[in-house]
Coordinates of N, CA and C in Angstrom, one line a residue:
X1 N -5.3 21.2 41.7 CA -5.6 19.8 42.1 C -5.8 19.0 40.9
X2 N -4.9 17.4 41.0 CA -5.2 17.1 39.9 C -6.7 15.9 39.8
X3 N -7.3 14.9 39.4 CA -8.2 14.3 38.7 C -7.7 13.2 40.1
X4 N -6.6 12.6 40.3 CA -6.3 11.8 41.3 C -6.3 12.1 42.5
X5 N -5.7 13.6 43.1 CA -6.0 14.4 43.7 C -7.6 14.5 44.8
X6 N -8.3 14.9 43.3 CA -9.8 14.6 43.8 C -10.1 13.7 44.5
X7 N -9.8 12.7 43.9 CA -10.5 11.3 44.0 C -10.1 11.1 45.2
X8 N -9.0 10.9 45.6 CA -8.3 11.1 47.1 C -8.8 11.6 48.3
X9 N -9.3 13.1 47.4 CA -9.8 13.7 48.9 C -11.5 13.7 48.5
X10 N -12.2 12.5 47.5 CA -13.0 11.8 47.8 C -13.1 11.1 49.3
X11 N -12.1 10.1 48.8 CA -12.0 8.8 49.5 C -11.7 8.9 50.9
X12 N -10.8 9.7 51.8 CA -10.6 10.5 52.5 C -12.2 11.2 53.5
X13 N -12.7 12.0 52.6 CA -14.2 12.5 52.9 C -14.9 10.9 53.6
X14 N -15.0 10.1 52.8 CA -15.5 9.1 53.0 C -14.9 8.4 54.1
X15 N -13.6 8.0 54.0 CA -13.3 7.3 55.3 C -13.4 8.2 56.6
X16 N -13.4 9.4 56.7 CA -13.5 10.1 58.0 C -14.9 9.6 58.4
X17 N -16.1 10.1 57.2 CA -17.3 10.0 57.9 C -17.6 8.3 58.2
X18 N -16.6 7.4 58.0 CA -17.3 6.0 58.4 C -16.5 5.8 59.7
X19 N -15.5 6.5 59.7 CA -14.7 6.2 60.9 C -15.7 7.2 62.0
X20 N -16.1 7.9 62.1 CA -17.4 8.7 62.9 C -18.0 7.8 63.1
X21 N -18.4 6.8 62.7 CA -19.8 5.9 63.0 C -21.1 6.5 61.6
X22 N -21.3 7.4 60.8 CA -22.1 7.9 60.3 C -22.0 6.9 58.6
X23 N -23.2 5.9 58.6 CA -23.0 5.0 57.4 C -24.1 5.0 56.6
X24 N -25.1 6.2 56.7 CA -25.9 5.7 56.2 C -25.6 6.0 54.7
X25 N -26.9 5.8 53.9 CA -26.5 5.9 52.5 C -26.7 7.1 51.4
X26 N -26.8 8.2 52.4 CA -26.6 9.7 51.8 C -25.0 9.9 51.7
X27 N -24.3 9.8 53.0 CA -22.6 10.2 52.0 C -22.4 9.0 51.1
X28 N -22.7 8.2 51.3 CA -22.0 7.1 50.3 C -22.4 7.1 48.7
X29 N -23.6 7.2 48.7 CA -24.1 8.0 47.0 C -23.4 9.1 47.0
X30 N -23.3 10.3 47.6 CA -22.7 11.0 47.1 C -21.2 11.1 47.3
X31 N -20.5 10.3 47.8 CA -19.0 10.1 47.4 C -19.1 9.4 46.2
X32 N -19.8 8.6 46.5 CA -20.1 7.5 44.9 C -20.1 7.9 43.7
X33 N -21.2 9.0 43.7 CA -21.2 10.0 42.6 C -20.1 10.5 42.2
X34 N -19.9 11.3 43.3 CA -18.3 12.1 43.1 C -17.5 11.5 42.3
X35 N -17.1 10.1 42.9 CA -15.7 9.6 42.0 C -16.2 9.3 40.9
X36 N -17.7 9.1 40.4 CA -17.9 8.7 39.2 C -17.9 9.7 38.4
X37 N -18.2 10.9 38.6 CA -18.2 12.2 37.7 C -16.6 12.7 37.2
X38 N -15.8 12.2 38.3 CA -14.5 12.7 37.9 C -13.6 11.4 37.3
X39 N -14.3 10.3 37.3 CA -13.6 9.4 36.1 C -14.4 9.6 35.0
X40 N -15.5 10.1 34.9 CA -15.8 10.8 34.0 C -14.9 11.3 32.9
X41 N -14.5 12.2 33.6 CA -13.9 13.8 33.8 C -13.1 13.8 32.5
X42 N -11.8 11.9 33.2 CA -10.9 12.2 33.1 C -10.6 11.1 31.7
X43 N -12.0 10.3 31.6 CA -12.2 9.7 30.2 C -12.7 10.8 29.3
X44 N -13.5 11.8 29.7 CA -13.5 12.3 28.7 C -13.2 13.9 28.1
X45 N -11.4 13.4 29.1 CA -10.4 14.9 29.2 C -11.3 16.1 29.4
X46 N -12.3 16.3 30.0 CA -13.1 17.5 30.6 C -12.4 18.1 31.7
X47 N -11.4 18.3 32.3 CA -10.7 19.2 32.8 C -11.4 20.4 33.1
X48 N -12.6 20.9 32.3 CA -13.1 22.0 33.2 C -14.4 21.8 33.8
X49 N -14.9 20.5 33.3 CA -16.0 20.1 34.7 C -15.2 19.3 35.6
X50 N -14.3 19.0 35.6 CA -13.4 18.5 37.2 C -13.4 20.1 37.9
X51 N -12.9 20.8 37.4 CA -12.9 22.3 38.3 C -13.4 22.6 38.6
X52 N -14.5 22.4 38.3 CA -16.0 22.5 38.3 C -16.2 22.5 39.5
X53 N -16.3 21.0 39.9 CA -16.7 20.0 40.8 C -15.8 20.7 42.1
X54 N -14.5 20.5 41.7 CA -13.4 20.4 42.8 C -13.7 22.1 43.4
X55 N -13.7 22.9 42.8 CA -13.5 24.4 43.0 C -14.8 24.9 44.1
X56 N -16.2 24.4 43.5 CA -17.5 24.7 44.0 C -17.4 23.8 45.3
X57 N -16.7 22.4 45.5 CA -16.8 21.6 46.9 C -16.2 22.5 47.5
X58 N -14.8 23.2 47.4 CA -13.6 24.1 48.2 C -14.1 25.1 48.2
X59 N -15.0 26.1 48.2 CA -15.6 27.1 48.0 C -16.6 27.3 49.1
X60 N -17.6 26.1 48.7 CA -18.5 26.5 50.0 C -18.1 25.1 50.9
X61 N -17.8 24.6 51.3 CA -17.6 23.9 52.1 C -17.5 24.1 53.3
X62 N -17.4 25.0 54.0 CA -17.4 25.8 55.1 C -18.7 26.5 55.0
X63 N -19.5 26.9 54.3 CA -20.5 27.7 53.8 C -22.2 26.8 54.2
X64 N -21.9 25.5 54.5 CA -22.9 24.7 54.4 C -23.3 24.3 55.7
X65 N -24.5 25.1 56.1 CA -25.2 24.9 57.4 C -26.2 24.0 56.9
X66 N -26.5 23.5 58.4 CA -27.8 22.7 58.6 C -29.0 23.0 58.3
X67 N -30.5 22.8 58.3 CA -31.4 23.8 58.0 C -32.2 23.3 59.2
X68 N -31.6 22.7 60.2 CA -32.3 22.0 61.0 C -33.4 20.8 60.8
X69 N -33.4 20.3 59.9 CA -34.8 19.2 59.7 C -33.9 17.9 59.6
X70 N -32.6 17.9 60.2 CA -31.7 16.2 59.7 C -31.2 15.7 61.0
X71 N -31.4 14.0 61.5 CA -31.1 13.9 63.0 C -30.0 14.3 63.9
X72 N -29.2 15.1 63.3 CA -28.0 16.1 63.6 C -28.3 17.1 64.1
X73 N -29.1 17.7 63.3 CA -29.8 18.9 63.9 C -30.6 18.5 65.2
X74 N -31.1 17.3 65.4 CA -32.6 17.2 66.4 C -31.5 17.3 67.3
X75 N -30.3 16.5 67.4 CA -29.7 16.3 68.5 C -28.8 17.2 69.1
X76 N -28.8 18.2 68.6 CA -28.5 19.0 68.9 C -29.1 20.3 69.5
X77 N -30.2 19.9 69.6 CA -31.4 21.0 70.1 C -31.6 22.1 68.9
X78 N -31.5 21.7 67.8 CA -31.3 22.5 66.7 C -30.7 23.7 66.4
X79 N -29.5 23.8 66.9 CA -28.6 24.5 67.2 C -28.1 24.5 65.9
X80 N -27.6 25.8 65.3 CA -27.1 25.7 63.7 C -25.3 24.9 63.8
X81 N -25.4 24.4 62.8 CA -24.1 23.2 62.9 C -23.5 23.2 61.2
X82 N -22.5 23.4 61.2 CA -21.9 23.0 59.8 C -21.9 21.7 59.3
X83 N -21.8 21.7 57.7 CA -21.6 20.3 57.4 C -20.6 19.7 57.3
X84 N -19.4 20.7 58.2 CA -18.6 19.7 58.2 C -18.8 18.1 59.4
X85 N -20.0 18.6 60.4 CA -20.1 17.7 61.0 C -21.5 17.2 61.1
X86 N -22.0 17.0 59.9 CA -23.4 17.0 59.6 C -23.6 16.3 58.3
X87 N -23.3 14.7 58.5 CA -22.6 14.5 57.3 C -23.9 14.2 56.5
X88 N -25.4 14.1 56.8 CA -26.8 14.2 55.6 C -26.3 15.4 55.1
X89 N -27.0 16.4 55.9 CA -26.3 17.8 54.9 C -25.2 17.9 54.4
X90 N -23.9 17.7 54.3 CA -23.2 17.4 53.6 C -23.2 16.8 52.6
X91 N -23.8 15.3 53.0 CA -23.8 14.5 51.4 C -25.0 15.1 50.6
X92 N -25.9 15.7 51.3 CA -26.7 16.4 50.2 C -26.2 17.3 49.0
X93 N -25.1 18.4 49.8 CA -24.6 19.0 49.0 C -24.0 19.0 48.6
X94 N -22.8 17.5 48.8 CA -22.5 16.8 47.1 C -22.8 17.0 46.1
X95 N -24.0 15.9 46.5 CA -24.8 15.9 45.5 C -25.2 16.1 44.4
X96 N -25.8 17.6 45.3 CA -26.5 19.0 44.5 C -25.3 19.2 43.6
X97 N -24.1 19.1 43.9 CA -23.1 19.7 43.1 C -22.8 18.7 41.9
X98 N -22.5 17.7 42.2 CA -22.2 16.7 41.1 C -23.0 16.5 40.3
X99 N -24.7 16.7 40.7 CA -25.5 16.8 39.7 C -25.7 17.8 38.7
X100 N -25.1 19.1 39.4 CA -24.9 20.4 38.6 C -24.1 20.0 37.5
X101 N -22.7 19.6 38.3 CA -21.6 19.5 37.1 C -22.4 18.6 35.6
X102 N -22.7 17.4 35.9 CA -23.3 16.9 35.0 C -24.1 17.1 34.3
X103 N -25.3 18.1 34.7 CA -25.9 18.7 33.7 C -25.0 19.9 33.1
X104 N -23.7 20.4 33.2 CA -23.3 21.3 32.6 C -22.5 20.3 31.8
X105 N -21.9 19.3 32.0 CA -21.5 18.8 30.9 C -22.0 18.1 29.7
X106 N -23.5 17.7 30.0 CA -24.2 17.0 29.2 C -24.9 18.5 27.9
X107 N -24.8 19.5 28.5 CA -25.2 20.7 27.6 C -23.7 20.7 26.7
X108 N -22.7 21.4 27.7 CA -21.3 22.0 27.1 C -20.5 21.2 26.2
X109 N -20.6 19.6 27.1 CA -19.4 18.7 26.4 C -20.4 17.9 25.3
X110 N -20.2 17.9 24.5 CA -20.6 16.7 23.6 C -19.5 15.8 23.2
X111 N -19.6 14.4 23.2 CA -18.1 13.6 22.7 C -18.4 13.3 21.6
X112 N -17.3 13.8 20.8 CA -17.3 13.4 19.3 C -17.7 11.9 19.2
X113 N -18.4 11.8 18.2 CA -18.8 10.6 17.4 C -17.1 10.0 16.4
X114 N -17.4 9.0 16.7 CA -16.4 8.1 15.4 C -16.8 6.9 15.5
X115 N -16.7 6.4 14.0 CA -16.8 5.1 13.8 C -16.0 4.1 14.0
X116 N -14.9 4.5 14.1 CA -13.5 3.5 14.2 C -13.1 2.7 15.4
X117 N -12.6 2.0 15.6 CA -13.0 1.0 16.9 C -11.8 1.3 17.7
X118 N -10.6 2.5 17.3 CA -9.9 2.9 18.5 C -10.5 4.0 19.3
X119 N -11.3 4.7 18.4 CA -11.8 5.9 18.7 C -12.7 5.7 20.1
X120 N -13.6 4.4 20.0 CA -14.4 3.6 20.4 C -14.1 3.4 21.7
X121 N -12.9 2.4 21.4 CA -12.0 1.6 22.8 C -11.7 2.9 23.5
X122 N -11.4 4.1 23.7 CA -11.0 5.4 24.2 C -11.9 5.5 25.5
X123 N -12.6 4.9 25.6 CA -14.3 5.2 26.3 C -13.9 4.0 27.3
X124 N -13.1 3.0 27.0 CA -12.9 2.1 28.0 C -12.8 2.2 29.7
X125 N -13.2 1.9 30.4 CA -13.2 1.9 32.0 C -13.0 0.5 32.3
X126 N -12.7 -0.3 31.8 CA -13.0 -1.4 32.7 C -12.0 -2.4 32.5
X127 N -11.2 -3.5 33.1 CA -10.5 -4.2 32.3 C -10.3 -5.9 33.5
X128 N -10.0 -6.5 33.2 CA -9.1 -7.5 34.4 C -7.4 -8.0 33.6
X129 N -6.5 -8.0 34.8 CA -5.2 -8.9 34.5 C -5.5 -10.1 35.0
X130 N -5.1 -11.2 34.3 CA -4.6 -12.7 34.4 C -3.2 -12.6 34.7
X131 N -3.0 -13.4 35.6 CA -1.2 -13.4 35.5 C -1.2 -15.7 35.4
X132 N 0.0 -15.8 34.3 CA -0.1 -17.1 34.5 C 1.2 -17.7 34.6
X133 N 1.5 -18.7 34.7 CA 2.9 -19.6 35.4 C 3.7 -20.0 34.1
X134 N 3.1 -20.3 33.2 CA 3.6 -20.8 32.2 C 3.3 -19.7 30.8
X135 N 4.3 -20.2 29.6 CA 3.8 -19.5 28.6 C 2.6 -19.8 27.9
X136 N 2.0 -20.6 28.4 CA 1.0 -21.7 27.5 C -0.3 -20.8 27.4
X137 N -0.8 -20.5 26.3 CA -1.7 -19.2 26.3 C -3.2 -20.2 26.2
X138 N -3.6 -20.3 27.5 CA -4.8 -20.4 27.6 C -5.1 -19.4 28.3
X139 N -6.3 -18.6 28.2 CA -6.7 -17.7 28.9 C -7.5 -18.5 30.5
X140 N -8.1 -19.1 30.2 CA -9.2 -20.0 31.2 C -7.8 -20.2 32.7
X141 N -7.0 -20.4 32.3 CA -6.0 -21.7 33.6 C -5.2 -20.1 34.0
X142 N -6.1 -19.5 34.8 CA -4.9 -18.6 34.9 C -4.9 -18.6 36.6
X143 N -3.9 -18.2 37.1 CA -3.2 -18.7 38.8 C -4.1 -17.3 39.6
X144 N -4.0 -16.1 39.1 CA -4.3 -15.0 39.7 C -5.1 -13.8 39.2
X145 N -6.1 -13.4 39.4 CA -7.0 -12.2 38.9 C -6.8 -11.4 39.2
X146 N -7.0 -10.2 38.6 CA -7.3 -8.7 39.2 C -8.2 -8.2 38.0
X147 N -9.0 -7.0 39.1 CA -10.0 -6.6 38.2 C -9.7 -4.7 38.5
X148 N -9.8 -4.1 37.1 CA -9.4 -2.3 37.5 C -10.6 -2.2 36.8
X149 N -11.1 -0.8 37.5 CA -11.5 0.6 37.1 C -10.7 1.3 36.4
X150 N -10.9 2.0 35.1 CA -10.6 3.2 34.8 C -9.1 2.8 34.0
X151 N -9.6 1.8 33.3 CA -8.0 1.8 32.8 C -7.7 2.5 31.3
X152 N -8.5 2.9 30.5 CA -7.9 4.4 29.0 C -7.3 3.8 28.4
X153 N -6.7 2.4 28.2 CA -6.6 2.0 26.8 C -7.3 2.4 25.8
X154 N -6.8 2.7 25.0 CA -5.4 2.8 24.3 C -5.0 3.7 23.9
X155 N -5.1 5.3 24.9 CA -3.9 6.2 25.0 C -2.6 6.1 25.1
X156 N -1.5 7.2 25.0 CA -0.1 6.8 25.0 C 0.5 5.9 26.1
X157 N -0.6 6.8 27.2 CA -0.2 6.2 28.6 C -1.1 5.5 29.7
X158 N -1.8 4.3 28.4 CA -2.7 3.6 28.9 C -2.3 3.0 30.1
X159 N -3.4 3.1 31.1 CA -3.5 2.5 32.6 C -2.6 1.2 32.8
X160 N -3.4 0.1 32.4 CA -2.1 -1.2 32.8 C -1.0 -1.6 32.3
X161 N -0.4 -1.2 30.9 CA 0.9 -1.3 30.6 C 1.7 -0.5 31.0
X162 N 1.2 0.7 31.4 CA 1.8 1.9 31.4 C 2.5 1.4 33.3
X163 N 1.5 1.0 34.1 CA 1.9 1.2 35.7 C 2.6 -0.5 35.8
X164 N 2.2 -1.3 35.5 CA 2.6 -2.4 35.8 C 4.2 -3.1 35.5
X165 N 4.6 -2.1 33.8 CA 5.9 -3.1 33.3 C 7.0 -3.0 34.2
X166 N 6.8 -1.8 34.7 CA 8.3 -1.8 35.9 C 8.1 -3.0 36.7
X167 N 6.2 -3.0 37.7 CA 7.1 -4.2 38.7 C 7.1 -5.5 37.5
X168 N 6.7 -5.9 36.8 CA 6.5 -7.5 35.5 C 7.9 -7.2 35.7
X169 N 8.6 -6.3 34.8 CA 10.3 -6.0 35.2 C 11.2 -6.8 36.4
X170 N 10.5 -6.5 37.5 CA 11.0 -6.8 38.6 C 11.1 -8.3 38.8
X171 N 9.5 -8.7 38.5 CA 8.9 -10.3 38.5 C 10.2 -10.9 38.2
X172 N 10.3 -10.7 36.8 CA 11.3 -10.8 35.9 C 12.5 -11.3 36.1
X173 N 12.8 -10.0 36.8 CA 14.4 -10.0 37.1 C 14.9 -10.9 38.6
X174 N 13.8 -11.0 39.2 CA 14.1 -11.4 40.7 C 13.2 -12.8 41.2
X175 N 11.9 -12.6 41.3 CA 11.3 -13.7 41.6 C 10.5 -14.0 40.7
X176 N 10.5 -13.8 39.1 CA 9.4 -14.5 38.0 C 7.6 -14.6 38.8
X177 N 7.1 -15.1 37.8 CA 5.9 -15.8 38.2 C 5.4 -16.2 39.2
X178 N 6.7 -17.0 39.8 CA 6.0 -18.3 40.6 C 5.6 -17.8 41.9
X179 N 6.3 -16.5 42.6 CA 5.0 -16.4 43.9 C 3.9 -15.6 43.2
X180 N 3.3 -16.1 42.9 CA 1.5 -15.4 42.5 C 0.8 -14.6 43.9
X181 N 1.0 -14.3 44.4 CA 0.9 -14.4 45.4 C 1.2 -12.8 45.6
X182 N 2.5 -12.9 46.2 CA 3.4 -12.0 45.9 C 3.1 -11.0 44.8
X183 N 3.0 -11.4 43.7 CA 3.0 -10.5 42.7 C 1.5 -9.9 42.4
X184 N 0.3 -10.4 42.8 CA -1.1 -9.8 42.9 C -0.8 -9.1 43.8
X185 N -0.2 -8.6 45.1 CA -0.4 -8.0 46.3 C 0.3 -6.8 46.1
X186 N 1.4 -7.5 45.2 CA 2.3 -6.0 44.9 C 1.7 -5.0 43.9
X187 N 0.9 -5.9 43.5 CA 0.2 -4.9 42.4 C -0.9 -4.1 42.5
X188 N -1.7 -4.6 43.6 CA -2.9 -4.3 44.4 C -2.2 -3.1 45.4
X189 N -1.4 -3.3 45.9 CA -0.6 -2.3 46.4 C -0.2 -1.1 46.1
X190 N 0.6 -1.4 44.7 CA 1.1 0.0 43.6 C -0.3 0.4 43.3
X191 N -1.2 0.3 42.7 CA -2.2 1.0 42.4 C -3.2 1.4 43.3
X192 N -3.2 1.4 44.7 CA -4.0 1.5 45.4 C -3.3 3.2 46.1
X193 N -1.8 2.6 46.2 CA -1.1 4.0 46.5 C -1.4 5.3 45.4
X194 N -1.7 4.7 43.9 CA -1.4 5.8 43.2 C -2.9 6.5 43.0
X195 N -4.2 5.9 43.9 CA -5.7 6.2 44.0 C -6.2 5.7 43.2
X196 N -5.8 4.7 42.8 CA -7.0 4.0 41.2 C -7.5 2.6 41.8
X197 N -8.2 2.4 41.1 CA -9.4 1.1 41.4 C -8.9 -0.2 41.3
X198 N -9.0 -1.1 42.1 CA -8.8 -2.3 41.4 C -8.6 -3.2 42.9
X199 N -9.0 -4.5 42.3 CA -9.2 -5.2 43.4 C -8.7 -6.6 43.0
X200 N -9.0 -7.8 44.0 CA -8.9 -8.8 43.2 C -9.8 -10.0 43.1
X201 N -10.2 -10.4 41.6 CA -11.4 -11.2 41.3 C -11.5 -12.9 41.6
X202 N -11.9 -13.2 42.0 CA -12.5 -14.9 41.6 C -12.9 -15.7 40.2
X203 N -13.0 -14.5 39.8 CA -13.5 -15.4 38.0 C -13.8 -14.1 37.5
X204 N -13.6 -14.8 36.2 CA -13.6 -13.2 35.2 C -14.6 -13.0 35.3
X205 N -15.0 -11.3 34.6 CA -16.1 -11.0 35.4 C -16.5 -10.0 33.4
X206 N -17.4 -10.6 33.0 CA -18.0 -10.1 31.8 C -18.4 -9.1 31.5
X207 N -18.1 -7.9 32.5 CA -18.7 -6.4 31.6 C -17.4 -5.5 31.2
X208 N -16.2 -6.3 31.2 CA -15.3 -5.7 30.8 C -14.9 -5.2 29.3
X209 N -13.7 -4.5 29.0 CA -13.3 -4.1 27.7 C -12.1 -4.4 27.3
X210 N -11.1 -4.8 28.6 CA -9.7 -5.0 28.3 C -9.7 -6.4 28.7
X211 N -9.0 -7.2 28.3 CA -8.2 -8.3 29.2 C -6.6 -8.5 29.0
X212 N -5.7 -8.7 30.1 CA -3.8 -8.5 29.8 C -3.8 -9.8 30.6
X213 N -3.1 -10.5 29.7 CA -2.3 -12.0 30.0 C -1.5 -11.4 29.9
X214 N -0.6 -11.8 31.6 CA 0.6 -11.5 32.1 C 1.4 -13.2 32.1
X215 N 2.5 -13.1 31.0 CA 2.7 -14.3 31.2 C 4.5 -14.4 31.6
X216 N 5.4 -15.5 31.9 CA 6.7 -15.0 32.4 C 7.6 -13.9 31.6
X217 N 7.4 -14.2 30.0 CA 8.2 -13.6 29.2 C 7.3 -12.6 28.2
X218 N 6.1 -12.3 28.6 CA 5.5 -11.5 27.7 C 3.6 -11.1 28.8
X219 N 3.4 -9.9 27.6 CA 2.1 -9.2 28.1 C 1.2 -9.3 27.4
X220 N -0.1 -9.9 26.5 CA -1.1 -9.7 26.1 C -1.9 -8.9 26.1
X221 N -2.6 -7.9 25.5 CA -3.7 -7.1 25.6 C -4.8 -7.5 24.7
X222 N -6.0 -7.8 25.3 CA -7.4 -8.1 24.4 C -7.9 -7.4 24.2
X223 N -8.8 -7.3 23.2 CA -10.0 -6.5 23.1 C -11.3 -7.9 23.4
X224 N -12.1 -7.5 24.7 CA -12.8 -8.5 25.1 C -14.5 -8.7 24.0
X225 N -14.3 -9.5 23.7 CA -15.9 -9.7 23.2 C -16.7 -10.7 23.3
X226 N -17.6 -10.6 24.3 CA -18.8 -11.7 24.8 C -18.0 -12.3 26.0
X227 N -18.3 -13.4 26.0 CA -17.8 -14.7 27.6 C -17.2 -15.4 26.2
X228 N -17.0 -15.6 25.1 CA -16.0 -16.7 24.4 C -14.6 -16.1 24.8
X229 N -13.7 -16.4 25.2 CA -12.6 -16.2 25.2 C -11.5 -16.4 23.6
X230 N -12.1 -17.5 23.5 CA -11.1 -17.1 21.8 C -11.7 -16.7 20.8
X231 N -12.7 -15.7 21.1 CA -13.1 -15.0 20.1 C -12.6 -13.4 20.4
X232 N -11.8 -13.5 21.7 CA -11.3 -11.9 21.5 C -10.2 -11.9 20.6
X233 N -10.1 -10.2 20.4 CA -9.0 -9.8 19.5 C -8.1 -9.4 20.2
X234 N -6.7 -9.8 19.8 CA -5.3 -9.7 20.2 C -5.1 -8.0 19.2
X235 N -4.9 -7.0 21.1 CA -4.3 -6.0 20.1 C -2.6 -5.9 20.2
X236 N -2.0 -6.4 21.3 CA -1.0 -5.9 21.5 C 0.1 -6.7 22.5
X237 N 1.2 -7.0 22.3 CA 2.1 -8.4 22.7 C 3.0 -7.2 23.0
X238 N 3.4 -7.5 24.4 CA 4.3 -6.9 25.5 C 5.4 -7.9 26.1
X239 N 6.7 -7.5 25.1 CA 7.9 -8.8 25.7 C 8.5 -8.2 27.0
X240 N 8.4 -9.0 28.0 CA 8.9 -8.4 29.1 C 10.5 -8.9 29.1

């Protein structure tokens, strides 16, 4: 199973138990947790605390009775019940597990130290795309936002250059820029199918690390620093 995989059959876990009616805020922390441990994982190539995680949920998950003391159990006349339908006990033993993983990683994994500001940027999760109508590079006037989770610039196969240039390609080739519209949905779309994060914003949002001006004939990538916008650094121009 891979790191997306997971996350999937996160998300999945989660939408069954809200589709139940069961909302309170034990599964939700612990799905919450979940996905956060295995973008973790996958920022900081730990591949053996994802197995971790993934192997010990698939293992006992069938294994996880009630102990009777949770309103599942009351209602039941305290009749022993699994967690697959027991979703406190359940999210407890998330939890328990994801808290495990994490202290095994915080012993085993240490992340190298470097001084260097790519080495640095590697750690990145966070980014927003601008897309704009014209070439005119202001960052501020831009038509359409999006905001991602988890995007790994600047690996070979960083997150938003890497998923995006096919459909910019398409923009391109067929209907440009001008449905904004169109082209935020499509994109919200493609990465929602592929399990990754991202939504779309109202105004830029400051705790970010990346910013990509998407403009008709070219890509921008920033390195963001503070709320001044022209004081970020230009790492990388993408001719579409």
């Amino acid at each position: 199973m891979t790191i997306d995989e997971a996350l999937y059959e996160l998300e999945a876990i989660k939408n069954n138990l809200w589709h139940r009616g069961r909302k309170d805020k034990y599964w939700g922390d612990a799905v919450r947790l979940g996905m956060e441990a295995l973008e973790r994982c996958r920022a900081l190539e730990q591949e053996s605390l994802f197995k971790l995680i993934t192997k010990h949920l698939s293992d006992n998950i069938a294994l996880f009775d009630c102990q009777g003391d949770c309103p599942d159990a009351v209602a039941l006349n305290n009749n022993l019940h699994t967690a697959d339908y027991c979703n406190r006990c359940f999210a407890k033993q998330i939890i328990a597990i994801i808290k495990e993983a994490l202290e095994t990683k915080s012993i085993a994994h240490k992340p190298r130290r470097n001084a260097g500001r790519v080495e640095e940027t590697k750690m990145s999760t966070r980014c927003q795309i601008g897309f704009y109508e014209t070439g005119e590079t202001n960052l501020e006037k831009w038509e359409a936002l999006l905001y991602r989770h988890s995007d790994g610039y600047p690996k070979s196969e960083h997150g938003v250059v890497a998923t995006i240039k096919p459909i910019l390609d398409d923009f391109q080739a067929n209907r440009g820029l001008d449905d904004l519209e169109y082209a935020s949905a499509w994109l919200v779309a493609k990465l929602k199918t592929d399990y990754l994060n991202i939504g779309i914003s109202k105004d830029f949002h400051g705790d970010i690390e990346f910013f990509y001006a998407v403009y008709p004939d070219k890509m921008v990538v920033y390195v963001v620093s503070g709320d001044d916008w022209h004081a970020w650094k230009e790492l990388e121009t993408i001719a579409l």
